[in-house]
Amino acid sequence: MKKKTTASSASTASAAAGPAVPASATFDVRLMNGLARALLVVFVLLALTYFARWVMQHPVFSISGLTVLGDVRHSNARTLRARVMPHIQGTFLTVDLSAVQRVFEAQPWVRRAVVQREFPNRLRVILEEHQPAAYWGQEQGTDQGAGAQALLNRQGEVFEANLDEVEAENLPRLDGPVARATEVLAMQREMEPLLVPQGLRTASLVLTPRGNWQLGVRQVAAAPRGRQQGVGSVALIELGGGEAPEVKARLQRFLDTAAQVAAHHRRDLTALEGADLRYAQGYALRLRGVSTVAALDKARTK
């Protein structure tokens, strides 16, 4: 009886376990489930992408206008909007702010533009204008009119603008290699305090291709409203080359003694026509009304 019971139990356990499932079938099921999940993920991503594109291109997000703020003394906000709007591509969500910034900064007088989004469909632009510190380059003939010419801003950057729109008075004219424009402006700023005590001001400053400095000075006279303006002709001073401290020291020595030399000839610095400081031990001076030829003739008659 024990043997039959044992055999019966073994038979029952075998029937409960059922037939064995091949390993390959289990792998196929897992593969199908993985592919189904992957397809579902791809479908969801495609749906989200399509929805995002639909949202970004929806007319409700079309850019309806620009808010222009900041320094707009020379840049009329309405004119700027009319010029820039045709160049704006895309909607509020897709517009390239860097591209819009470049379009604004290409406009006359605009030095820097900061472009921001204003929800839901506007752009906000904050402008910084060029502040002219000097004219740049050779002066054009008056027969050509003012037109668009080069200026130098306070940061030493060259830009073009209509000279009729320049509000600052008596700006000096600077010139030299464009790559050294900042250096030329810095030199002019260092020389100006040396000239003021002598009643002079900078009319021009040129850095020649050979590295020599040529300074044009003009007498200063009082003007209405407490301003000062240059009067008379420009006297050209050849400063020579060298580093800024060396050139400044050379100019200072000249200014310290030029008035005494002019007084010796019964003149003052208003008679200054030019000077050459490129001598090691001194300088050459030209004064209005003083002629070396006349002096020689006078000496011969004695």
PDB file of C-alpha atoms in Angstrom:
ATOM      1  CA  MET A   1       0.000   0.000   0.000  1.00  0.00           C
ATOM      2  CA  LYS A   2       2.824   2.450   0.674  1.00  0.00           C
ATOM      3  CA  LYS A   3       4.281   2.060  -2.811  1.00  0.00           C
ATOM      4  CA  LYS A   4       0.977   2.789  -4.524  1.00  0.00           C
ATOM      5  CA  THR A   5       0.473   5.891  -2.458  1.00  0.00           C
ATOM      6  CA  THR A   6       3.940   7.180  -3.324  1.00  0.00           C
ATOM      7  CA  ALA A   7       3.475   6.562  -7.009  1.00  0.00           C
ATOM      8  CA  SER A   8       0.115   8.260  -6.958  1.00  0.00           C
ATOM      9  CA  SER A   9       1.598  11.328  -5.253  1.00  0.00           C
ATOM     10  CA  ALA A  10       4.384  11.592  -7.817  1.00  0.00           C
ATOM     11  CA  SER A  11       1.895  11.321 -10.646  1.00  0.00           C
ATOM     12  CA  THR A  12      -0.278  14.078  -9.150  1.00  0.00           C
ATOM     13  CA  ALA A  13       2.768  16.444  -8.768  1.00  0.00           C
ATOM     14  CA  SER A  14       3.801  15.827 -12.365  1.00  0.00           C
ATOM     15  CA  ALA A  15       0.309  16.649 -13.620  1.00  0.00           C
ATOM     16  CA  ALA A  16       0.156  19.862 -11.589  1.00  0.00           C
ATOM     17  CA  ALA A  17       3.492  21.109 -13.010  1.00  0.00           C
ATOM     18  CA  GLY A  18       2.205  20.833 -16.565  1.00  0.00           C
ATOM     19  CA  PRO A  19       4.302  20.611 -19.706  1.00  0.00           C
ATOM     20  CA  ALA A  20       7.674  22.494 -19.751  1.00  0.00           C
ATOM     21  CA  VAL A  21       7.803  25.868 -21.717  1.00  0.00           C
ATOM     22  CA  PRO A  22      10.769  26.226 -24.119  1.00  0.00           C
ATOM     23  CA  ALA A  23      13.295  29.037 -23.258  1.00  0.00           C
ATOM     24  CA  SER A  24      13.068  30.474 -26.791  1.00  0.00           C
ATOM     25  CA  ALA A  25       9.343  31.112 -26.374  1.00  0.00           C
ATOM     26  CA  THR A  26       9.961  33.093 -23.175  1.00  0.00           C
ATOM     27  CA  PHE A  27      12.592  35.249 -24.977  1.00  0.00           C
ATOM     28  CA  ASP A  28      10.179  35.974 -27.840  1.00  0.00           C
ATOM     29  CA  VAL A  29       7.506  37.170 -25.422  1.00  0.00           C
ATOM     30  CA  ARG A  30       9.953  39.502 -23.686  1.00  0.00           C
ATOM     31  CA  LEU A  31      11.157  40.846 -27.028  1.00  0.00           C
ATOM     32  CA  MET A  32       7.613  41.585 -28.163  1.00  0.00           C
ATOM     33  CA  ASN A  33       6.811  43.354 -24.925  1.00  0.00           C
ATOM     34  CA  GLY A  34       9.973  45.461 -25.209  1.00  0.00           C
ATOM     35  CA  LEU A  35       9.177  46.405 -28.804  1.00  0.00           C
ATOM     36  CA  ALA A  36       5.650  47.351 -27.828  1.00  0.00           C
ATOM     37  CA  ARG A  37       6.896  49.627 -25.056  1.00  0.00           C
ATOM     38  CA  ALA A  38       9.486  51.199 -27.386  1.00  0.00           C
ATOM     39  CA  LEU A  39       6.856  51.874 -30.038  1.00  0.00           C
ATOM     40  CA  LEU A  40       4.639  53.425 -27.414  1.00  0.00           C
ATOM     41  CA  VAL A  41       7.462  55.729 -26.293  1.00  0.00           C
ATOM     42  CA  VAL A  42       8.207  56.734 -29.896  1.00  0.00           C
ATOM     43  CA  PHE A  43       4.546  57.426 -30.521  1.00  0.00           C
ATOM     44  CA  VAL A  44       4.289  59.593 -27.407  1.00  0.00           C
ATOM     45  CA  LEU A  45       7.431  61.540 -28.366  1.00  0.00           C
ATOM     46  CA  LEU A  46       6.153  62.138 -31.899  1.00  0.00           C
ATOM     47  CA  ALA A  47       2.831  63.291 -30.536  1.00  0.00           C
ATOM     48  CA  LEU A  48       4.525  65.676 -28.106  1.00  0.00           C
ATOM     49  CA  THR A  49       6.795  67.026 -30.864  1.00  0.00           C
ATOM     50  CA  TYR A  50       3.860  67.629 -33.179  1.00  0.00           C
ATOM     51  CA  PHE A  51       1.925  69.302 -30.381  1.00  0.00           C
ATOM     52  CA  ALA A  52       4.900  71.508 -29.474  1.00  0.00           C
ATOM     53  CA  ARG A  53       5.302  72.604 -33.105  1.00  0.00           C
ATOM     54  CA  TRP A  54       1.616  73.326 -33.347  1.00  0.00           C
ATOM     55  CA  VAL A  55       1.757  75.436 -30.201  1.00  0.00           C
ATOM     56  CA  MET A  56       4.866  77.340 -31.299  1.00  0.00           C
ATOM     57  CA  GLN A  57       3.402  78.132 -34.717  1.00  0.00           C
ATOM     58  CA  HIS A  58      -0.050  79.026 -33.483  1.00  0.00           C
ATOM     59  CA  PRO A  59      -1.163  82.513 -34.591  1.00  0.00           C
ATOM     60  CA  VAL A  60      -1.810  83.533 -30.998  1.00  0.00           C
ATOM     61  CA  PHE A  61       1.990  83.637 -30.509  1.00  0.00           C
ATOM     62  CA  SER A  62       2.714  85.728 -33.599  1.00  0.00           C
ATOM     63  CA  ILE A  63       4.791  88.762 -32.633  1.00  0.00           C
ATOM     64  CA  SER A  64       2.466  91.735 -32.589  1.00  0.00           C
ATOM     65  CA  GLY A  65       4.886  94.523 -31.726  1.00  0.00           C
ATOM     66  CA  LEU A  66       8.067  95.858 -30.157  1.00  0.00           C
ATOM     67  CA  THR A  67       8.537  97.893 -27.015  1.00  0.00           C
ATOM     68  CA  VAL A  68      11.623 100.094 -27.469  1.00  0.00           C
ATOM     69  CA  LEU A  69      13.175 101.571 -24.316  1.00  0.00           C
ATOM     70  CA  GLY A  70      16.471 103.075 -23.263  1.00  0.00           C
ATOM     71  CA  ASP A  71      18.524 105.757 -24.963  1.00  0.00           C
ATOM     72  CA  VAL A  72      16.654 106.800 -28.103  1.00  0.00           C
ATOM     73  CA  ARG A  73      17.706 110.418 -28.543  1.00  0.00           C
ATOM     74  CA  HIS A  74      18.990 109.776 -32.045  1.00  0.00           C
ATOM     75  CA  SER A  75      16.991 106.618 -32.745  1.00  0.00           C
ATOM     76  CA  ASN A  76      13.285 107.241 -33.237  1.00  0.00           C
ATOM     77  CA  ALA A  77      11.391 104.310 -31.725  1.00  0.00           C
ATOM     78  CA  ARG A  78       8.744 104.294 -34.440  1.00  0.00           C
ATOM     79  CA  THR A  79      11.340 104.348 -37.210  1.00  0.00           C
ATOM     80  CA  LEU A  80      13.286 101.556 -35.553  1.00  0.00           C
ATOM     81  CA  ARG A  81      10.185  99.367 -35.332  1.00  0.00           C
ATOM     82  CA  ALA A  82       9.431  99.951 -39.002  1.00  0.00           C
ATOM     83  CA  ARG A  83      12.977  98.994 -39.963  1.00  0.00           C
ATOM     84  CA  VAL A  84      13.333  95.945 -37.756  1.00  0.00           C
ATOM     85  CA  MET A  85       9.910  94.257 -37.888  1.00  0.00           C
ATOM     86  CA  PRO A  86      10.308  92.943 -41.481  1.00  0.00           C
ATOM     87  CA  HIS A  87      13.499  91.159 -40.413  1.00  0.00           C
ATOM     88  CA  ILE A  88      11.930  89.290 -37.487  1.00  0.00           C
ATOM     89  CA  GLN A  89      11.230  85.656 -38.341  1.00  0.00           C
ATOM     90  CA  GLY A  90       9.279  83.133 -36.299  1.00  0.00           C
ATOM     91  CA  THR A  91       6.818  83.479 -33.465  1.00  0.00           C
ATOM     92  CA  PHE A  92       7.153  84.597 -29.873  1.00  0.00           C
ATOM     93  CA  LEU A  93       8.436  81.133 -28.959  1.00  0.00           C
ATOM     94  CA  THR A  94      10.703  80.496 -31.952  1.00  0.00           C
ATOM     95  CA  VAL A  95      12.164  83.923 -32.745  1.00  0.00           C
ATOM     96  CA  ASP A  96      15.964  84.125 -32.598  1.00  0.00           C
ATOM     97  CA  LEU A  97      16.658  86.907 -30.090  1.00  0.00           C
ATOM     98  CA  SER A  98      20.320  87.092 -31.115  1.00  0.00           C
ATOM     99  CA  ALA A  99      19.312  87.723 -34.727  1.00  0.00           C
ATOM    100  CA  VAL A 100      16.933  90.503 -33.656  1.00  0.00           C
ATOM    101  CA  GLN A 101      19.707  91.998 -31.524  1.00  0.00           C
ATOM    102  CA  ARG A 102      22.062  92.073 -34.526  1.00  0.00           C
ATOM    103  CA  VAL A 103      19.438  93.841 -36.648  1.00  0.00           C
ATOM    104  CA  PHE A 104      19.001  96.545 -33.998  1.00  0.00           C
ATOM    105  CA  GLU A 105      22.735  97.021 -33.515  1.00  0.00           C
ATOM    106  CA  ALA A 106      23.135  97.503 -37.273  1.00  0.00           C
ATOM    107  CA  GLN A 107      21.006 100.662 -37.083  1.00  0.00           C
ATOM    108  CA  PRO A 108      22.658 104.114 -36.934  1.00  0.00           C
ATOM    109  CA  TRP A 109      23.596 105.339 -33.442  1.00  0.00           C
ATOM    110  CA  VAL A 110      22.712 102.013 -31.761  1.00  0.00           C
ATOM    111  CA  ARG A 111      25.699 100.635 -29.848  1.00  0.00           C
ATOM    112  CA  ARG A 112      24.022  97.842 -27.909  1.00  0.00           C
ATOM    113  CA  ALA A 113      20.577  96.256 -27.823  1.00  0.00           C
ATOM    114  CA  VAL A 114      19.164  93.870 -25.218  1.00  0.00           C
ATOM    115  CA  VAL A 115      16.172  91.909 -26.579  1.00  0.00           C
ATOM    116  CA  GLN A 116      13.712  90.130 -24.277  1.00  0.00           C
ATOM    117  CA  ARG A 117      10.373  88.366 -24.676  1.00  0.00           C
ATOM    118  CA  GLU A 118       7.186  89.960 -23.324  1.00  0.00           C
ATOM    119  CA  PHE A 119       4.481  87.321 -22.902  1.00  0.00           C
ATOM    120  CA  PRO A 120       2.409  86.503 -24.829  1.00  0.00           C
ATOM    121  CA  ASN A 121       3.403  88.027 -28.187  1.00  0.00           C
ATOM    122  CA  ARG A 122       5.701  91.068 -27.896  1.00  0.00           C
ATOM    123  CA  LEU A 123       9.424  91.785 -27.751  1.00  0.00           C
ATOM    124  CA  ARG A 124      11.037  94.270 -25.385  1.00  0.00           C
ATOM    125  CA  VAL A 125      14.230  96.033 -26.536  1.00  0.00           C
ATOM    126  CA  ILE A 126      16.506  98.201 -24.376  1.00  0.00           C
ATOM    127  CA  LEU A 127      18.891 100.348 -26.409  1.00  0.00           C
ATOM    128  CA  GLU A 128      22.218 101.999 -25.627  1.00  0.00           C
ATOM    129  CA  GLU A 129      23.336 104.668 -28.076  1.00  0.00           C
ATOM    130  CA  HIS A 130      26.833 105.671 -29.101  1.00  0.00           C
ATOM    131  CA  GLN A 131      28.106 108.720 -27.223  1.00  0.00           C
ATOM    132  CA  PRO A 132      30.426 110.549 -29.639  1.00  0.00           C
ATOM    133  CA  ALA A 133      33.795 111.611 -28.244  1.00  0.00           C
ATOM    134  CA  ALA A 134      35.471 112.699 -31.495  1.00  0.00           C
ATOM    135  CA  TYR A 135      35.244 112.734 -35.240  1.00  0.00           C
ATOM    136  CA  TRP A 136      37.282 109.960 -36.819  1.00  0.00           C
ATOM    137  CA  GLY A 137      39.335 110.029 -40.002  1.00  0.00           C
ATOM    138  CA  GLN A 138      40.198 112.708 -42.486  1.00  0.00           C
ATOM    139  CA  GLU A 139      37.718 115.542 -42.813  1.00  0.00           C
ATOM    140  CA  GLN A 140      35.629 115.343 -45.968  1.00  0.00           C
ATOM    141  CA  GLY A 141      35.178 118.282 -48.286  1.00  0.00           C
ATOM    142  CA  THR A 142      32.299 120.613 -47.631  1.00  0.00           C
ATOM    143  CA  ASP A 143      31.087 120.183 -51.207  1.00  0.00           C
ATOM    144  CA  GLN A 144      30.215 116.585 -50.373  1.00  0.00           C
ATOM    145  CA  GLY A 145      27.891 117.586 -47.545  1.00  0.00           C
ATOM    146  CA  ALA A 146      27.888 116.105 -44.098  1.00  0.00           C
ATOM    147  CA  GLY A 147      26.273 112.757 -44.782  1.00  0.00           C
ATOM    148  CA  ALA A 148      27.232 109.618 -42.891  1.00  0.00           C
ATOM    149  CA  GLN A 149      30.792 109.883 -41.609  1.00  0.00           C
ATOM    150  CA  ALA A 150      32.865 108.128 -39.012  1.00  0.00           C
ATOM    151  CA  LEU A 151      32.763 109.045 -35.352  1.00  0.00           C
ATOM    152  CA  LEU A 152      34.502 107.678 -32.290  1.00  0.00           C
ATOM    153  CA  ASN A 153      32.458 106.892 -29.197  1.00  0.00           C
ATOM    154  CA  ARG A 154      33.554 107.150 -25.579  1.00  0.00           C
ATOM    155  CA  GLN A 155      34.597 103.497 -25.570  1.00  0.00           C
ATOM    156  CA  GLY A 156      36.989 104.077 -28.485  1.00  0.00           C
ATOM    157  CA  GLU A 157      34.772 102.329 -31.038  1.00  0.00           C
ATOM    158  CA  VAL A 158      34.409 103.693 -34.568  1.00  0.00           C
ATOM    159  CA  PHE A 159      30.866 104.022 -35.907  1.00  0.00           C
ATOM    160  CA  GLU A 160      29.097 105.869 -38.702  1.00  0.00           C
ATOM    161  CA  ALA A 161      26.342 108.440 -38.304  1.00  0.00           C
ATOM    162  CA  ASN A 162      25.000 111.577 -39.895  1.00  0.00           C
ATOM    163  CA  LEU A 163      27.115 114.472 -38.670  1.00  0.00           C
ATOM    164  CA  ASP A 164      24.084 116.750 -38.784  1.00  0.00           C
ATOM    165  CA  GLU A 165      22.733 114.726 -35.841  1.00  0.00           C
ATOM    166  CA  VAL A 166      25.788 115.254 -33.635  1.00  0.00           C
ATOM    167  CA  GLU A 167      24.741 117.376 -30.679  1.00  0.00           C
ATOM    168  CA  ALA A 168      28.127 117.719 -28.982  1.00  0.00           C
ATOM    169  CA  GLU A 169      30.064 120.853 -29.918  1.00  0.00           C
ATOM    170  CA  ASN A 170      33.761 121.292 -30.728  1.00  0.00           C
ATOM    171  CA  LEU A 171      34.607 117.617 -30.896  1.00  0.00           C
ATOM    172  CA  PRO A 172      38.252 116.969 -31.793  1.00  0.00           C
ATOM    173  CA  ARG A 173      39.118 115.070 -34.956  1.00  0.00           C
ATOM    174  CA  LEU A 174      41.197 111.952 -34.363  1.00  0.00           C
ATOM    175  CA  ASP A 175      42.784 109.680 -36.916  1.00  0.00           C
ATOM    176  CA  GLY A 176      45.041 106.658 -37.171  1.00  0.00           C
ATOM    177  CA  PRO A 177      44.794 102.908 -37.736  1.00  0.00           C
ATOM    178  CA  VAL A 178      41.273 101.767 -36.854  1.00  0.00           C
ATOM    179  CA  ALA A 179      42.709  98.923 -34.781  1.00  0.00           C
ATOM    180  CA  ARG A 180      44.398 101.549 -32.547  1.00  0.00           C
ATOM    181  CA  ALA A 181      41.421 103.897 -32.233  1.00  0.00           C
ATOM    182  CA  THR A 182      41.128 103.227 -28.500  1.00  0.00           C
ATOM    183  CA  GLU A 183      44.809 104.129 -28.037  1.00  0.00           C
ATOM    184  CA  VAL A 184      44.389 107.381 -29.968  1.00  0.00           C
ATOM    185  CA  LEU A 185      41.407 108.384 -27.836  1.00  0.00           C
ATOM    186  CA  ALA A 186      43.296 107.536 -24.642  1.00  0.00           C
ATOM    187  CA  MET A 187      46.230 109.672 -25.742  1.00  0.00           C
ATOM    188  CA  GLN A 188      43.942 112.627 -26.486  1.00  0.00           C
ATOM    189  CA  ARG A 189      42.371 112.338 -23.045  1.00  0.00           C
ATOM    190  CA  GLU A 190      45.795 112.356 -21.394  1.00  0.00           C
ATOM    191  CA  MET A 191      46.992 115.388 -23.347  1.00  0.00           C
ATOM    192  CA  GLU A 192      43.941 117.559 -22.825  1.00  0.00           C
ATOM    193  CA  PRO A 193      44.663 118.358 -19.136  1.00  0.00           C
ATOM    194  CA  LEU A 194      48.131 119.561 -20.160  1.00  0.00           C
ATOM    195  CA  LEU A 195      46.690 122.014 -22.689  1.00  0.00           C
ATOM    196  CA  VAL A 196      43.900 123.529 -20.594  1.00  0.00           C
ATOM    197  CA  PRO A 197      46.145 125.604 -18.259  1.00  0.00           C
ATOM    198  CA  GLN A 198      47.693 127.213 -21.347  1.00  0.00           C
ATOM    199  CA  GLY A 199      44.312 128.192 -22.783  1.00  0.00           C
ATOM    200  CA  LEU A 200      44.548 125.542 -25.488  1.00  0.00           C
ATOM    201  CA  ARG A 201      42.396 122.631 -26.487  1.00  0.00           C
ATOM    202  CA  THR A 202      42.772 119.643 -28.806  1.00  0.00           C
ATOM    203  CA  ALA A 203      41.584 120.308 -32.343  1.00  0.00           C
ATOM    204  CA  SER A 204      43.055 117.137 -33.821  1.00  0.00           C
ATOM    205  CA  LEU A 205      45.319 114.206 -32.999  1.00  0.00           C
ATOM    206  CA  VAL A 206      46.771 111.888 -35.625  1.00  0.00           C
ATOM    207  CA  LEU A 207      48.779 108.711 -35.218  1.00  0.00           C
ATOM    208  CA  THR A 208      50.709 108.321 -38.460  1.00  0.00           C
ATOM    209  CA  PRO A 209      51.511 104.945 -40.076  1.00  0.00           C
ATOM    210  CA  ARG A 210      55.099 105.375 -38.829  1.00  0.00           C
ATOM    211  CA  GLY A 211      53.945 105.738 -35.229  1.00  0.00           C
ATOM    212  CA  ASN A 212      54.420 109.503 -34.858  1.00  0.00           C
ATOM    213  CA  TRP A 213      51.897 111.739 -33.113  1.00  0.00           C
ATOM    214  CA  GLN A 214      50.675 115.000 -34.641  1.00  0.00           C
ATOM    215  CA  LEU A 215      48.697 117.265 -32.324  1.00  0.00           C
ATOM    216  CA  GLY A 216      46.584 120.158 -33.552  1.00  0.00           C
ATOM    217  CA  VAL A 217      45.762 122.774 -30.911  1.00  0.00           C
ATOM    218  CA  ARG A 218      43.492 125.785 -30.906  1.00  0.00           C
ATOM    219  CA  GLN A 219      43.043 128.704 -28.527  1.00  0.00           C
ATOM    220  CA  VAL A 220      40.038 128.538 -26.213  1.00  0.00           C
ATOM    221  CA  ALA A 221      37.627 131.427 -25.792  1.00  0.00           C
ATOM    222  CA  ALA A 222      34.627 131.819 -23.512  1.00  0.00           C
ATOM    223  CA  ALA A 223      31.277 131.160 -25.137  1.00  0.00           C
ATOM    224  CA  PRO A 224      27.677 131.777 -24.035  1.00  0.00           C
ATOM    225  CA  ARG A 225      26.239 129.682 -21.198  1.00  0.00           C
ATOM    226  CA  GLY A 226      29.673 129.189 -19.670  1.00  0.00           C
ATOM    227  CA  ARG A 227      30.913 126.953 -22.470  1.00  0.00           C
ATOM    228  CA  GLN A 228      34.289 127.138 -24.147  1.00  0.00           C
ATOM    229  CA  GLN A 229      35.006 126.976 -27.835  1.00  0.00           C
ATOM    230  CA  GLY A 230      38.086 126.901 -30.015  1.00  0.00           C
ATOM    231  CA  VAL A 231      38.935 130.044 -31.934  1.00  0.00           C
ATOM    232  CA  GLY A 232      41.535 130.948 -34.506  1.00  0.00           C
ATOM    233  CA  SER A 233      43.554 128.675 -36.734  1.00  0.00           C
ATOM    234  CA  VAL A 234      44.932 125.312 -35.727  1.00  0.00           C
ATOM    235  CA  ALA A 235      48.609 125.076 -34.767  1.00  0.00           C
ATOM    236  CA  LEU A 236      50.220 121.754 -35.637  1.00  0.00           C
ATOM    237  CA  ILE A 237      52.668 120.293 -33.117  1.00  0.00           C
ATOM    238  CA  GLU A 238      54.883 117.403 -34.199  1.00  0.00           C
ATOM    239  CA  LEU A 239      55.242 115.245 -31.091  1.00  0.00           C
ATOM    240  CA  GLY A 240      57.278 112.400 -32.542  1.00  0.00           C
ATOM    241  CA  GLY A 241      56.923 108.773 -31.525  1.00  0.00           C
ATOM    242  CA  GLY A 242      57.294 106.755 -28.356  1.00  0.00           C
ATOM    243  CA  GLU A 243      55.208 105.502 -25.486  1.00  0.00           C
ATOM    244  CA  ALA A 244      52.486 107.685 -23.969  1.00  0.00           C
ATOM    245  CA  PRO A 245      54.531 108.848 -20.886  1.00  0.00           C
ATOM    246  CA  GLU A 246      57.447 109.870 -23.107  1.00  0.00           C
ATOM    247  CA  VAL A 247      55.224 111.814 -25.526  1.00  0.00           C
ATOM    248  CA  LYS A 248      53.372 113.511 -22.667  1.00  0.00           C
ATOM    249  CA  ALA A 249      56.639 114.545 -20.992  1.00  0.00           C
ATOM    250  CA  ARG A 250      57.838 116.021 -24.276  1.00  0.00           C
ATOM    251  CA  LEU A 251      54.634 118.029 -24.645  1.00  0.00           C
ATOM    252  CA  GLN A 252      54.763 119.212 -21.033  1.00  0.00           C
ATOM    253  CA  ARG A 253      58.328 120.540 -21.442  1.00  0.00           C
ATOM    254  CA  PHE A 254      57.222 122.438 -24.534  1.00  0.00           C
ATOM    255  CA  LEU A 255      54.191 123.962 -22.805  1.00  0.00           C
ATOM    256  CA  ASP A 256      56.299 124.978 -19.783  1.00  0.00           C
ATOM    257  CA  THR A 257      58.643 127.099 -21.919  1.00  0.00           C
ATOM    258  CA  ALA A 258      56.733 128.021 -25.106  1.00  0.00           C
ATOM    259  CA  ALA A 259      55.046 131.028 -23.506  1.00  0.00           C
ATOM    260  CA  GLN A 260      58.425 132.418 -22.410  1.00  0.00           C
ATOM    261  CA  VAL A 261      59.893 131.943 -25.886  1.00  0.00           C
ATOM    262  CA  ALA A 262      56.887 133.651 -27.451  1.00  0.00           C
ATOM    263  CA  ALA A 263      57.171 136.533 -24.954  1.00  0.00           C
ATOM    264  CA  HIS A 264      60.807 136.998 -25.958  1.00  0.00           C
ATOM    265  CA  HIS A 265      59.501 137.816 -29.429  1.00  0.00           C
ATOM    266  CA  ARG A 266      56.731 139.983 -27.994  1.00  0.00           C
ATOM    267  CA  ARG A 267      54.109 137.348 -28.738  1.00  0.00           C
ATOM    268  CA  ASP A 268      51.956 134.949 -26.772  1.00  0.00           C
ATOM    269  CA  LEU A 269      50.626 131.496 -27.566  1.00  0.00           C
ATOM    270  CA  THR A 270      47.794 132.979 -29.627  1.00  0.00           C
ATOM    271  CA  ALA A 271      50.495 133.552 -32.265  1.00  0.00           C
ATOM    272  CA  LEU A 272      51.505 129.897 -32.279  1.00  0.00           C
ATOM    273  CA  GLU A 273      51.433 128.407 -35.784  1.00  0.00           C
ATOM    274  CA  GLY A 274      53.348 125.198 -35.210  1.00  0.00           C
ATOM    275  CA  ALA A 275      56.131 123.426 -33.383  1.00  0.00           C
ATOM    276  CA  ASP A 276      58.388 120.447 -33.866  1.00  0.00           C
ATOM    277  CA  LEU A 277      59.306 118.566 -30.697  1.00  0.00           C
ATOM    278  CA  ARG A 278      61.281 115.801 -32.389  1.00  0.00           C
ATOM    279  CA  TYR A 279      64.644 117.248 -31.314  1.00  0.00           C
ATOM    280  CA  ALA A 280      66.643 115.658 -28.530  1.00  0.00           C
ATOM    281  CA  GLN A 281      67.670 118.894 -26.802  1.00  0.00           C
ATOM    282  CA  GLY A 282      64.893 121.312 -27.746  1.00  0.00           C
ATOM    283  CA  TYR A 283      62.206 122.158 -30.264  1.00  0.00           C
ATOM    284  CA  ALA A 284      61.479 124.366 -33.247  1.00  0.00           C
ATOM    285  CA  LEU A 285      58.757 126.988 -32.880  1.00  0.00           C
ATOM    286  CA  ARG A 286      56.789 128.939 -35.465  1.00  0.00           C
ATOM    287  CA  LEU A 287      55.049 132.151 -34.360  1.00  0.00           C
ATOM    288  CA  ARG A 288      52.790 134.331 -36.424  1.00  0.00           C
ATOM    289  CA  GLY A 289      54.569 137.549 -37.416  1.00  0.00           C
ATOM    290  CA  VAL A 290      58.040 136.249 -36.521  1.00  0.00           C
ATOM    291  CA  SER A 291      60.220 135.461 -39.518  1.00  0.00           C
ATOM    292  CA  THR A 292      63.725 134.050 -39.317  1.00  0.00           C
ATOM    293  CA  VAL A 293      64.426 135.474 -42.779  1.00  0.00           C
ATOM    294  CA  ALA A 294      63.474 138.969 -41.611  1.00  0.00           C
ATOM    295  CA  ALA A 295      65.701 138.543 -38.576  1.00  0.00           C
ATOM    296  CA  LEU A 296      68.676 137.610 -40.760  1.00  0.00           C
ATOM    297  CA  ASP A 297      68.107 140.589 -43.047  1.00  0.00           C
ATOM    298  CA  LYS A 298      67.962 142.888 -40.049  1.00  0.00           C
ATOM    299  CA  ALA A 299      71.230 141.495 -38.720  1.00  0.00           C
ATOM    300  CA  ARG A 300      73.008 142.030 -42.045  1.00  0.00           C
ATOM    301  CA  THR A 301      72.068 145.730 -42.208  1.00  0.00           C
ATOM    302  CA  LYS A 302      73.739 146.414 -38.900  1.00  0.00           C
TER     303      LYS A 302
END
